[in-house]
PDB file of C-alpha atoms in Angstrom:
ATOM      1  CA  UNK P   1     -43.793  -8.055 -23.604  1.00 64.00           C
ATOM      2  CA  UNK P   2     -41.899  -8.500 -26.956  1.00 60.00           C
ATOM      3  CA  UNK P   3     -39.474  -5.985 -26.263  1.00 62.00           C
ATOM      4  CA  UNK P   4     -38.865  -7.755 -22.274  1.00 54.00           C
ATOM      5  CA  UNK P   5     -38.058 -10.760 -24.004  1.00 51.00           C
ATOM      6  CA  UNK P   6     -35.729  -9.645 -26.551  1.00 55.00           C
ATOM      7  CA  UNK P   7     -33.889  -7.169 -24.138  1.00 58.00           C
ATOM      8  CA  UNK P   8     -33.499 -10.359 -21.972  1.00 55.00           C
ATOM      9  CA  UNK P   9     -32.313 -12.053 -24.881  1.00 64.00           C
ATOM     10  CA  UNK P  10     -29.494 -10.148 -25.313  1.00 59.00           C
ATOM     11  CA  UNK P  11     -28.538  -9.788 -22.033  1.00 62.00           C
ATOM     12  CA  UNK P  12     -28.393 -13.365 -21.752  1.00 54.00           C
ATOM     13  CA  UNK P  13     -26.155 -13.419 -25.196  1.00 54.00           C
ATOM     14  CA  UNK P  14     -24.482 -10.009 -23.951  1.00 58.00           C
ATOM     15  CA  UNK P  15     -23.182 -12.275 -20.348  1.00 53.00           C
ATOM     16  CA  UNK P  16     -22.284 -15.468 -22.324  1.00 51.00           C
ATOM     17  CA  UNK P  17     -20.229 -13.631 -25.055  1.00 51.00           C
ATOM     18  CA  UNK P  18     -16.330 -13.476 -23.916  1.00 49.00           C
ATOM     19  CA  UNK P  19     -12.811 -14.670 -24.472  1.00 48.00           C
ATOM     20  CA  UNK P  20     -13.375 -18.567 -25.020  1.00 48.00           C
ATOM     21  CA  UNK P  21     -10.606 -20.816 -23.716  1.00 53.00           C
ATOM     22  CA  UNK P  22      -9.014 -23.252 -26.277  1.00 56.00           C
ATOM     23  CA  UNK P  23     -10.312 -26.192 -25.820  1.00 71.00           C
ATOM     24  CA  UNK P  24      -6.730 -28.643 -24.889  1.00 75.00           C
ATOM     25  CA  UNK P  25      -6.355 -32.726 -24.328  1.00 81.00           C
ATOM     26  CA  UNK P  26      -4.801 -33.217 -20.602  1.00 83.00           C
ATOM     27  CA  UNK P  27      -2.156 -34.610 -22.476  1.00 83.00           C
ATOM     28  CA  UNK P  28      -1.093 -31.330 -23.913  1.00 84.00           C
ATOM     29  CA  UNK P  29      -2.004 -29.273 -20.478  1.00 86.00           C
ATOM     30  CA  UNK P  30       0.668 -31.209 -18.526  1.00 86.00           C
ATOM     31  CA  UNK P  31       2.928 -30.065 -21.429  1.00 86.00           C
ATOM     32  CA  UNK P  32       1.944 -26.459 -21.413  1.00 87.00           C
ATOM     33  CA  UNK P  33       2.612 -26.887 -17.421  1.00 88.00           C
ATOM     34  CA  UNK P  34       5.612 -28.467 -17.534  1.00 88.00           C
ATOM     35  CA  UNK P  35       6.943 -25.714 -19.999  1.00 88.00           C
ATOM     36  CA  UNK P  36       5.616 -22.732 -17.634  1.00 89.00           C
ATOM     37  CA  UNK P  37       7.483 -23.887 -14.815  1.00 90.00           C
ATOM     38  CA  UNK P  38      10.318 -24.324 -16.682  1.00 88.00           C
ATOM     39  CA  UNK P  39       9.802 -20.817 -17.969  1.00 87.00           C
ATOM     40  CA  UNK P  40       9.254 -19.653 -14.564  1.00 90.00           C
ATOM     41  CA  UNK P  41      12.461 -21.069 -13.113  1.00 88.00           C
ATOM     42  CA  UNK P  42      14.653 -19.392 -16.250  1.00 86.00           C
ATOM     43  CA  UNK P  43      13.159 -15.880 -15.107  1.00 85.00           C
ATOM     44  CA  UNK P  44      13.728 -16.535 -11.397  1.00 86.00           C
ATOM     45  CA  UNK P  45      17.012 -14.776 -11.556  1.00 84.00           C
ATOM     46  CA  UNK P  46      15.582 -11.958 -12.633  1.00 84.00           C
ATOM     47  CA  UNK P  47      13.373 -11.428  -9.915  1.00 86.00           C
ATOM     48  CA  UNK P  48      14.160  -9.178  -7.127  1.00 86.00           C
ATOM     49  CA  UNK P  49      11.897  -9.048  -4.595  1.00 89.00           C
ATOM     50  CA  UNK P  50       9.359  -5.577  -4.095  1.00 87.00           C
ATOM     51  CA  UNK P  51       9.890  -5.427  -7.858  1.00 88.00           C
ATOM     52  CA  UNK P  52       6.717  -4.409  -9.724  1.00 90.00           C
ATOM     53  CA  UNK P  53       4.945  -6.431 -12.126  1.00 88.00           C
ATOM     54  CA  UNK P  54       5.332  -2.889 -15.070  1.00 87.00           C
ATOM     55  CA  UNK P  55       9.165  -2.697 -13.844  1.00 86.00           C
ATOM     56  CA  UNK P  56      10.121  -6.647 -14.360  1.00 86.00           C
ATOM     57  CA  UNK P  57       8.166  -6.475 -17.359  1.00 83.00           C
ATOM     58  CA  UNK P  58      10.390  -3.478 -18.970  1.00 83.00           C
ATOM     59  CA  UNK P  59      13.316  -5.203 -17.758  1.00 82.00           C
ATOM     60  CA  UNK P  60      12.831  -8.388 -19.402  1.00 77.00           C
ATOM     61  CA  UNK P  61      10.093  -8.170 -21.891  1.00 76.00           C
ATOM     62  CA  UNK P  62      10.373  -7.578 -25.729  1.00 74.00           C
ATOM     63  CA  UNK P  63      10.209  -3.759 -26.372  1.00 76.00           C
ATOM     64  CA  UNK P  64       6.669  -4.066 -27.546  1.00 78.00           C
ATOM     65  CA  UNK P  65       5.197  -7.366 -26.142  1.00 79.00           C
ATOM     66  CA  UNK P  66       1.937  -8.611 -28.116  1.00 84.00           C
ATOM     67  CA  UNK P  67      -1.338  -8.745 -26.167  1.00 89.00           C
ATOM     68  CA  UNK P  68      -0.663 -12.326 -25.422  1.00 88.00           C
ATOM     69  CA  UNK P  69       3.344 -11.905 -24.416  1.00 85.00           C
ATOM     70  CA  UNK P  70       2.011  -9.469 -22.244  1.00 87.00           C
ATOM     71  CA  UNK P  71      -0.144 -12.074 -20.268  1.00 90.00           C
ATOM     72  CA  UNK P  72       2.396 -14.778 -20.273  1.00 89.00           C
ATOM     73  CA  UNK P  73       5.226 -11.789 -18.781  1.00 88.00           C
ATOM     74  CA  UNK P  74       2.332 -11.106 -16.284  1.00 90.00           C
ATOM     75  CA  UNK P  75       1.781 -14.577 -15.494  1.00 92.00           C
ATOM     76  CA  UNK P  76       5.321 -15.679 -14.908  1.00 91.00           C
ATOM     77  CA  UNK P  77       5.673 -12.525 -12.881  1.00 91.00           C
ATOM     78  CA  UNK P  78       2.901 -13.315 -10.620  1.00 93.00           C
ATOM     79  CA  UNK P  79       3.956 -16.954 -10.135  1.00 93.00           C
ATOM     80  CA  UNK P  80       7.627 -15.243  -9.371  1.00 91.00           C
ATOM     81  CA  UNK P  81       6.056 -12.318  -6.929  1.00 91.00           C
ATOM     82  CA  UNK P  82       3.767 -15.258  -5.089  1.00 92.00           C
ATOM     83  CA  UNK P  83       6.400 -17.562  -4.943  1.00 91.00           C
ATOM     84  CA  UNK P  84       4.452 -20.113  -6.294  1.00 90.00           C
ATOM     85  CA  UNK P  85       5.112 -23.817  -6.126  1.00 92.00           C
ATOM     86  CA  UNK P  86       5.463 -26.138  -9.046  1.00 90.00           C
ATOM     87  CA  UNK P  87       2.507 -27.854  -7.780  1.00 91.00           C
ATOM     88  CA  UNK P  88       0.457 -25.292  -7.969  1.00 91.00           C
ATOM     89  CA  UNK P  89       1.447 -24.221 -11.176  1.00 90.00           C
ATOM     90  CA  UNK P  90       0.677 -27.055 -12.953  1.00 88.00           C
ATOM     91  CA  UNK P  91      -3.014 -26.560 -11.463  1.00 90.00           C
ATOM     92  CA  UNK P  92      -3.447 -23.172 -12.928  1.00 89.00           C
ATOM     93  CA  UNK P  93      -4.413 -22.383 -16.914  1.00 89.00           C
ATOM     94  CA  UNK P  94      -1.266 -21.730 -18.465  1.00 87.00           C
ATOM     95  CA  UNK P  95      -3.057 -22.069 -22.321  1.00 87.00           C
ATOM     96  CA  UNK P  96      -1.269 -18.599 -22.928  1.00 88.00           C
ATOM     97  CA  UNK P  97       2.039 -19.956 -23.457  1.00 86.00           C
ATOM     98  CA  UNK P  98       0.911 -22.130 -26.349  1.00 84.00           C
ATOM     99  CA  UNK P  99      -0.977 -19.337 -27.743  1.00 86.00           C
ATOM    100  CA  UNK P 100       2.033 -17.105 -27.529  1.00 84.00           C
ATOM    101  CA  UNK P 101       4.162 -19.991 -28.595  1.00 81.00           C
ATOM    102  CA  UNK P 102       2.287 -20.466 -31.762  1.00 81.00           C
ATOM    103  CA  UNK P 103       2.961 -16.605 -33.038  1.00 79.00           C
ATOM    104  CA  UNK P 104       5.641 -14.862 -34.414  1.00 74.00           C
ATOM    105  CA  UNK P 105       7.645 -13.917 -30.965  1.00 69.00           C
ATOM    106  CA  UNK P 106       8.555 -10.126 -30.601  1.00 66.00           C
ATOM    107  CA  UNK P 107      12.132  -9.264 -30.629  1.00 66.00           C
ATOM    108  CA  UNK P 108      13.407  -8.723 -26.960  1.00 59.00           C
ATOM    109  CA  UNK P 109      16.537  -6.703 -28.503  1.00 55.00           C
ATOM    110  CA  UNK P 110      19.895  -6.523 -26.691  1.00 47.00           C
ATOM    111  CA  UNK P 111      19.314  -4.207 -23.853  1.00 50.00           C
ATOM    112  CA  UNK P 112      22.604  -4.458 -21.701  1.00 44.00           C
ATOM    113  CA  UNK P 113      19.597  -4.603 -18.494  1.00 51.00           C
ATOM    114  CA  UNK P 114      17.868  -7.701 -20.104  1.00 50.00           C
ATOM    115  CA  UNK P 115      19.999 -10.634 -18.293  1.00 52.00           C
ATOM    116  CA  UNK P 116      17.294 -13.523 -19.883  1.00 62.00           C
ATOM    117  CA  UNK P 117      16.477 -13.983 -23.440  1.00 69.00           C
ATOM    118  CA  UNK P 118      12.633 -13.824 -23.534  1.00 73.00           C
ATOM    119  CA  UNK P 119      12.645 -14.773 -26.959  1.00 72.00           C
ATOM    120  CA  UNK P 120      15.804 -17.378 -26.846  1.00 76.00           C
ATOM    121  CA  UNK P 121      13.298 -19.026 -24.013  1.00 78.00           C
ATOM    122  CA  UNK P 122      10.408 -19.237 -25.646  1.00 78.00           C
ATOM    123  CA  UNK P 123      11.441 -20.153 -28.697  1.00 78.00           C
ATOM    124  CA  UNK P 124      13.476 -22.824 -27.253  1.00 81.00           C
ATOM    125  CA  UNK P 125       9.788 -23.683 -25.637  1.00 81.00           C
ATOM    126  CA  UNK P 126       8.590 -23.178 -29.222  1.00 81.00           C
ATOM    127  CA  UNK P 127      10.205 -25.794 -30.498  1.00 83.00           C
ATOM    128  CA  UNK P 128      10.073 -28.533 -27.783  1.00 83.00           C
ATOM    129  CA  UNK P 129       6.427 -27.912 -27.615  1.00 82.00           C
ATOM    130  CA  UNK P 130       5.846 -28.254 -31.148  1.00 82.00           C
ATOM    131  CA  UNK P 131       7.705 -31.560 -31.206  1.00 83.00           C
ATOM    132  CA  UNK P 132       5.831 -33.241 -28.481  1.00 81.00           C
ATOM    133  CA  UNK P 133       2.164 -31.917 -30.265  1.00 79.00           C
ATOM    134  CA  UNK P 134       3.281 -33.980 -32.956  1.00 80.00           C
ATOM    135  CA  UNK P 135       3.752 -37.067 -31.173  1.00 79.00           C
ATOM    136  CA  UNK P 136       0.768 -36.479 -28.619  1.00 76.00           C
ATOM    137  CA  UNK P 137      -2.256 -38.867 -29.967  1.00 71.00           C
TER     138      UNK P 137
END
């Protein structure tokens, strides 16, 4: 009986371990949305349509996106692929983009086939984000 009960134990702590969500204000979250679509509309040029998720990453990615980058590149690109509406984005959890906007962006580099500036973008989003934190109660 001991051993039931501690093998249900940790299958109970086992199913509730995970990646926790930051905790934001809705103050902040309607920031964070407001900067994805405006991140989304900057890469809509880049989009062709049929395009793959790996291939649009490549194209206009950093070289060696982080973890997170690589979330926020998937994100945009399914928001792109989905044609998703600006409505609809702000419903969605875009916490990535602070989280990648808080870290040391990767260098995107000056590939000739990169026609947006991942990095000009998000630090531009960077900065405007990190100005309105300051000001949010």
């Amino acid at each position: 009986m001991k051993k039931l009960f501690l093998g249900l134990i940790a299958t109970v702590m086992i199913c509730f371990a995970g990646n926790a969500q930051t905790k934001i204000s809705t103050d902040l979250k309607s920031v964070i949305d407001a900067q994805m679509i405006t991140l989304v509309h900057a890469a809509k040029q880049t989009y062709i349509k049929g395009m793959t998720a790996s291939e649009w990453i490549k194209q206009n990615g950093p070289y060696s996106p982080t973890k997170d980058e690589t979330l926020l590149l998937e994100k945009v690109f399914s928001y792109l692929s989905l044609g998703t509406l600006d409505s609809d984005i702000l419903k969605q959890d875009n916490s990535v983009l602070l989280t990648v906007s808080k870290s040391i962006i990767s260098d995107s580099g000056t590939s000739s086939q990169n026609r947006w500036c991942f990095k000009c973008i998000l630090q531009a989003l960077q900065e405007i984000l990190e100005v309105i934190i300051r000001h949010l109660p």
